[in-house]
Amino acid sequence: MGRYLAKRLLSLIVSLVIASWVIFFVIEIAPGDPASFMLGINAQPDTIAALRGELGLDEGKFARYISWFTGMLQGDFGTSYTYRTPVAQMIADRLWVSLPLALYALTLSTLIALPAGIYAAARRGRSGDIAVMGATQLGVAVPNFWFAMMLVLVFAINLRWFSAGGFVGWEAGPFAALHSLTLPAIALALPQAAILARVMRSALLDILGEDFIRTARAKGLSQRQALWRHGLRNALIPVLTIIGLQFSFLLAGAIIIEQVFYLPGLGRLVFQAISARDLIVVESVVMLLVFAVIMVNFLVDLTYALVDPRLRGRG
């Protein structure tokens, strides 16, 4: 297990370094100068040059990359060009919205999908299976922003059970904060639950066709008993992969949902930073999201090794 863990850690570090290179230089070569954008079209060249010097934009790209990367290692993401505040503080403020929202949506998605997938697999070809697969097909096909608008119409405008948007803040108490995140979390969770339920069903059906399941059935177990005792654990690997990818997607891909519900999360921060050409904010947030994706994959790999010890030798 130690060797497997060391290889995965080395792979994680190399991936982060390569990702930082790609993120920094791809965003830096994008057209548009932040200083010119901030000062407007009537700004004089010497004024633009002075602002570029103040922001550190007159240094070489490689020197700026080294400064940015070494700063991040120490927890310093630099200073926002637009707001003149530390980027780390801006990210921390928004992360208190985006991270709980992603975890909330992932929890809902898992709680809906796993029982639905198991139920459909246990009743393959019957009316229950057809109903679950039809619902998941609808969940995959319909975009989550449409779900979000329907939720607002039904539960916020008609029933008035929730607010139509905004975030009350954690200082209002955990219940009030989670209450204001409930509709966005449901809108994010439903399409992901549909995907996860289909993967769960497919993985279980594959496992139920394996020889060891037939052996268990030959020893007298019913199909349901064979599924619960031997099928579920072996079906977890593809399911864990999807859950890991979904968390990364939910954390990074909630931009539209945050716009619909007017939530002050990372998605809105990136959207505002791109509009203002605040490159250092964009680079830092994207790097943080890539770090989250790589860390989740790292944890999923470790979970694989715990679920199936044979994988440690292949790592």
XYZ file of C-alpha atoms in Angstrom:
315
model
C 0.000 0.000 0.000
C 2.916 2.379 0.754
C 4.390 2.008 -2.735
C 0.977 2.489 -4.324
C 0.435 5.636 -2.249
C 3.898 7.034 -3.160
C 3.233 6.539 -6.901
C -0.123 8.250 -6.643
C 1.374 11.196 -4.724
C 4.119 11.622 -7.333
C 1.521 11.550 -10.105
C -0.542 14.152 -8.210
C 2.423 16.557 -7.863
C 3.425 16.230 -11.534
C -0.178 16.800 -12.624
C -0.457 19.961 -10.505
C 2.774 21.444 -11.890
C 1.747 20.743 -15.497
C -1.742 22.121 -14.835
C -0.305 25.343 -13.375
C 1.825 25.840 -16.527
C -1.109 25.275 -18.862
C -3.538 27.456 -16.879
C -1.148 30.401 -16.513
C 0.184 30.574 -20.051
C -3.118 29.812 -21.817
C -4.896 32.593 -19.892
C -1.965 35.000 -20.336
C -1.951 34.682 -24.135
C -5.659 35.513 -24.302
C -6.212 38.855 -26.105
C -6.767 42.037 -24.090
C -4.612 43.968 -21.638
C -6.009 44.236 -18.075
C -4.533 47.733 -17.544
C -6.040 49.079 -20.784
C -9.382 47.485 -19.915
C -9.407 49.035 -16.433
C -8.514 52.557 -17.644
C -10.847 52.616 -20.652
C -10.354 53.478 -24.298
C -9.376 57.137 -23.662
C -6.436 56.336 -21.352
C -3.018 57.719 -22.250
C -0.145 55.268 -22.980
C 1.975 56.560 -20.072
C -0.966 56.068 -17.682
C -1.440 52.523 -18.948
C 2.278 51.847 -18.596
C 2.239 53.157 -15.013
C -0.690 50.919 -14.101
C 0.987 47.925 -15.747
C 4.043 48.580 -13.585
C 1.893 48.910 -10.472
C 0.155 45.592 -11.207
C 3.436 43.861 -12.073
C 2.327 43.214 -15.663
C 5.538 44.701 -17.145
C 7.577 41.748 -15.892
C 8.278 38.744 -18.114
C 5.660 35.981 -18.232
C 8.020 33.344 -16.853
C 9.021 35.565 -13.899
C 5.349 36.253 -13.189
C 4.568 32.528 -13.388
C 7.320 31.699 -10.875
C 6.103 34.474 -8.560
C 2.474 33.288 -8.846
C 3.304 29.593 -8.394
C 5.651 30.052 -5.412
C 3.100 32.427 -3.856
C 0.385 29.786 -4.160
C 2.590 27.242 -2.392
C 2.627 29.667 0.561
C -1.106 30.390 0.356
C -0.656 33.766 -1.388
C -2.626 33.962 -4.656
C -1.705 37.593 -5.303
C -3.873 40.721 -5.382
C -6.930 41.248 -7.566
C -6.338 43.819 -10.326
C -9.905 45.088 -10.065
C -10.772 44.967 -6.377
C -7.179 45.429 -5.030
C -7.843 42.822 -2.357
C -6.036 39.501 -1.751
C -7.295 36.830 -4.126
C -7.025 34.194 -1.379
C -9.529 36.143 0.727
C -11.915 36.507 -2.226
C -11.721 32.769 -2.924
C -12.214 31.886 0.751
C -15.330 34.085 0.938
C -16.862 32.452 -2.149
C -15.769 28.923 -1.220
C -18.053 29.049 1.830
C -20.940 29.080 -0.633
C -19.707 26.835 -3.468
C -18.212 24.010 -1.392
C -21.294 23.416 0.838
C -23.496 23.700 -2.254
C -21.450 21.035 -4.089
C -21.448 18.715 -1.055
C -25.179 19.258 -0.522
C -25.940 18.482 -4.183
C -23.630 15.449 -4.186
C -25.309 14.068 -1.048
C -28.771 14.495 -2.581
C -27.616 12.961 -5.852
C -26.145 9.902 -4.120
C -29.152 9.406 -1.831
C -31.486 9.469 -4.842
C -29.368 7.542 -7.333
C -28.059 4.524 -5.434
C -31.460 3.215 -4.237
C -32.958 3.944 -7.674
C -30.151 2.097 -9.481
C -30.328 -0.895 -7.112
C -34.123 -0.993 -7.394
C -33.969 -0.940 -11.216
C -31.271 -3.640 -11.363
C -33.208 -5.912 -8.996
C -36.316 -5.551 -11.215
C -34.684 -5.692 -14.610
C -37.229 -5.599 -17.425
C -40.197 -5.047 -15.104
C -42.382 -1.980 -14.807
C -40.295 -0.552 -11.920
C -37.114 -0.786 -13.974
C -38.794 0.844 -16.981
C -40.148 3.681 -14.819
C -36.755 4.393 -13.215
C -34.946 4.296 -16.563
C -37.552 6.614 -18.090
C -37.113 9.092 -15.243
C -33.320 8.966 -15.538
C -33.531 9.477 -19.300
C -35.572 12.608 -18.645
C -33.098 13.737 -15.987
C -30.149 13.366 -18.346
C -31.892 15.098 -21.264
C -33.260 18.172 -19.475
C -30.668 20.888 -18.652
C -30.260 21.796 -14.993
C -30.984 25.513 -15.522
C -34.484 24.523 -16.713
C -34.903 22.454 -13.555
C -33.725 25.499 -11.606
C -36.322 27.797 -13.175
C -39.112 25.254 -12.631
C -38.115 24.876 -8.980
C -38.227 28.647 -8.533
C -41.671 28.859 -10.175
C -43.167 26.040 -8.095
C -41.465 26.240 -4.690
C -40.485 29.904 -4.469
C -43.165 31.822 -6.365
C -46.259 29.590 -6.033
C -45.755 27.724 -2.744
C -43.357 30.281 -1.153
C -41.471 27.556 0.686
C -38.076 28.931 -0.377
C -36.659 32.248 -1.535
C -36.190 32.707 -5.271
C -32.491 33.496 -4.904
C -29.695 34.868 -2.766
C -27.790 33.417 0.163
C -28.512 34.425 3.763
C -24.975 33.613 4.959
C -23.757 31.142 7.563
C -24.010 33.785 10.274
C -27.811 33.369 10.030
C -27.425 29.766 11.249
C -26.817 26.405 9.520
C -30.524 25.677 8.986
C -31.244 29.038 7.355
C -28.106 28.776 5.189
C -28.887 25.234 4.022
C -32.514 26.249 3.440
C -31.369 28.970 1.024
C -29.105 26.455 -0.767
C -31.781 23.749 -1.086
C -33.290 24.703 -4.454
C -29.870 25.237 -6.125
C -28.681 21.906 -4.670
C -31.748 20.075 -6.027
C -31.290 21.694 -9.445
C -27.668 20.526 -9.510
C -28.384 17.089 -8.039
C -31.210 15.834 -10.267
C -29.249 15.493 -13.553
C -26.290 13.995 -11.680
C -28.597 11.547 -9.887
C -29.981 10.409 -13.240
C -26.478 9.649 -14.540
C -25.400 7.923 -11.335
C -28.543 5.752 -11.183
C -27.930 4.502 -14.724
C -24.296 3.701 -13.894
C -25.345 1.925 -10.690
C -27.904 -0.199 -12.548
C -25.511 -1.038 -15.383
C -22.674 -1.976 -12.996
C -24.945 -4.220 -10.945
C -26.340 -5.977 -14.017
C -22.791 -6.648 -15.230
C -21.842 -8.057 -11.844
C -24.968 -10.217 -11.687
C -23.824 -11.943 -14.884
C -20.438 -12.942 -13.407
C -19.504 -16.544 -12.543
C -19.156 -15.876 -8.798
C -22.740 -14.653 -8.686
C -23.900 -17.799 -10.478
C -21.935 -19.830 -7.944
C -23.623 -17.957 -5.105
C -27.016 -18.593 -6.687
C -26.135 -22.293 -7.131
C -25.408 -22.466 -3.395
C -28.965 -21.416 -2.677
C -28.919 -17.602 -2.502
C -31.757 -15.730 -4.134
C -30.891 -13.075 -6.713
C -31.599 -10.344 -4.162
C -29.356 -11.998 -1.557
C -26.555 -12.475 -4.125
C -26.923 -8.828 -5.133
C -26.662 -7.492 -1.569
C -23.957 -9.875 -0.340
C -21.684 -10.036 -3.390
C -22.856 -7.617 -6.072
C -22.885 -4.231 -4.396
C -19.246 -4.114 -3.293
C -17.978 -5.123 -6.736
C -20.229 -2.582 -8.440
C -18.848 0.282 -6.352
C -15.722 0.997 -8.435
C -17.476 2.557 -11.471
C -19.926 4.253 -9.109
C -17.082 5.808 -7.076
C -15.507 7.056 -10.306
C -18.709 8.839 -11.280
C -19.201 10.271 -7.778
C -15.654 11.688 -7.832
C -16.175 13.248 -11.249
C -19.547 14.617 -10.188
C -18.099 16.386 -7.158
C -15.521 18.078 -9.386
C -18.251 19.044 -11.847
C -20.539 20.353 -9.127
C -17.786 22.479 -7.589
C -16.531 23.878 -10.885
C -19.615 23.757 -13.058
C -22.221 25.554 -10.968
C -21.717 28.859 -12.801
C -25.150 28.847 -14.468
C -26.987 27.715 -11.328
C -25.215 30.393 -9.255
C -26.335 32.967 -11.815
C -29.955 31.702 -11.759
C -30.136 31.829 -7.947
C -27.836 34.856 -7.579
C -25.444 33.001 -5.278
C -22.076 34.627 -4.442
C -20.017 31.509 -5.210
C -16.864 30.684 -7.148
C -18.756 30.404 -10.429
C -19.971 33.994 -10.229
C -16.494 35.121 -9.143
C -14.928 33.582 -12.250
C -17.640 35.047 -14.459
C -17.089 38.533 -13.022
C -13.281 38.199 -13.216
C -13.388 37.176 -16.887
C -15.647 40.138 -17.660
C -13.205 42.508 -15.917
C -10.030 40.878 -17.374
C -8.897 40.199 -13.804
C -6.511 37.481 -14.955
C -4.923 36.639 -11.624
C -8.339 35.884 -10.123
C -9.258 33.666 -13.088
C -5.926 31.813 -12.945
C -6.126 31.282 -9.196
C -9.732 30.065 -9.140
C -9.172 27.720 -12.087
C -6.015 26.376 -10.423
C -7.951 25.793 -7.207
C -10.667 23.912 -9.098
C -8.070 21.799 -10.926
C -6.462 21.046 -7.567
C -9.861 19.920 -6.258
C -10.395 17.655 -9.283
C -6.939 16.063 -8.952
C -7.332 15.595 -5.191
C -10.732 13.951 -5.632
C -9.278 11.574 -8.254
C -6.416 10.832 -5.851
C -8.864 9.963 -3.074
C -10.937 7.860 -5.489
C -7.785 5.922 -6.463
C -7.084 5.253 -2.786
C -10.677 4.095 -2.312
C -10.250 1.719 -5.270
C -7.265 0.170 -3.522
C -9.272 -0.290 -0.339
C -12.281 -1.783 -2.151
C -10.195 -4.060 -4.406
C -6.661 -4.776 -3.039
C -5.647 -6.341 -6.403
C -5.469 -2.828 -7.884
C -2.526 -1.886 -5.637
C -0.229 -4.169 -7.631
C -1.296 -2.544 -10.912
C -0.636 1.007 -9.669
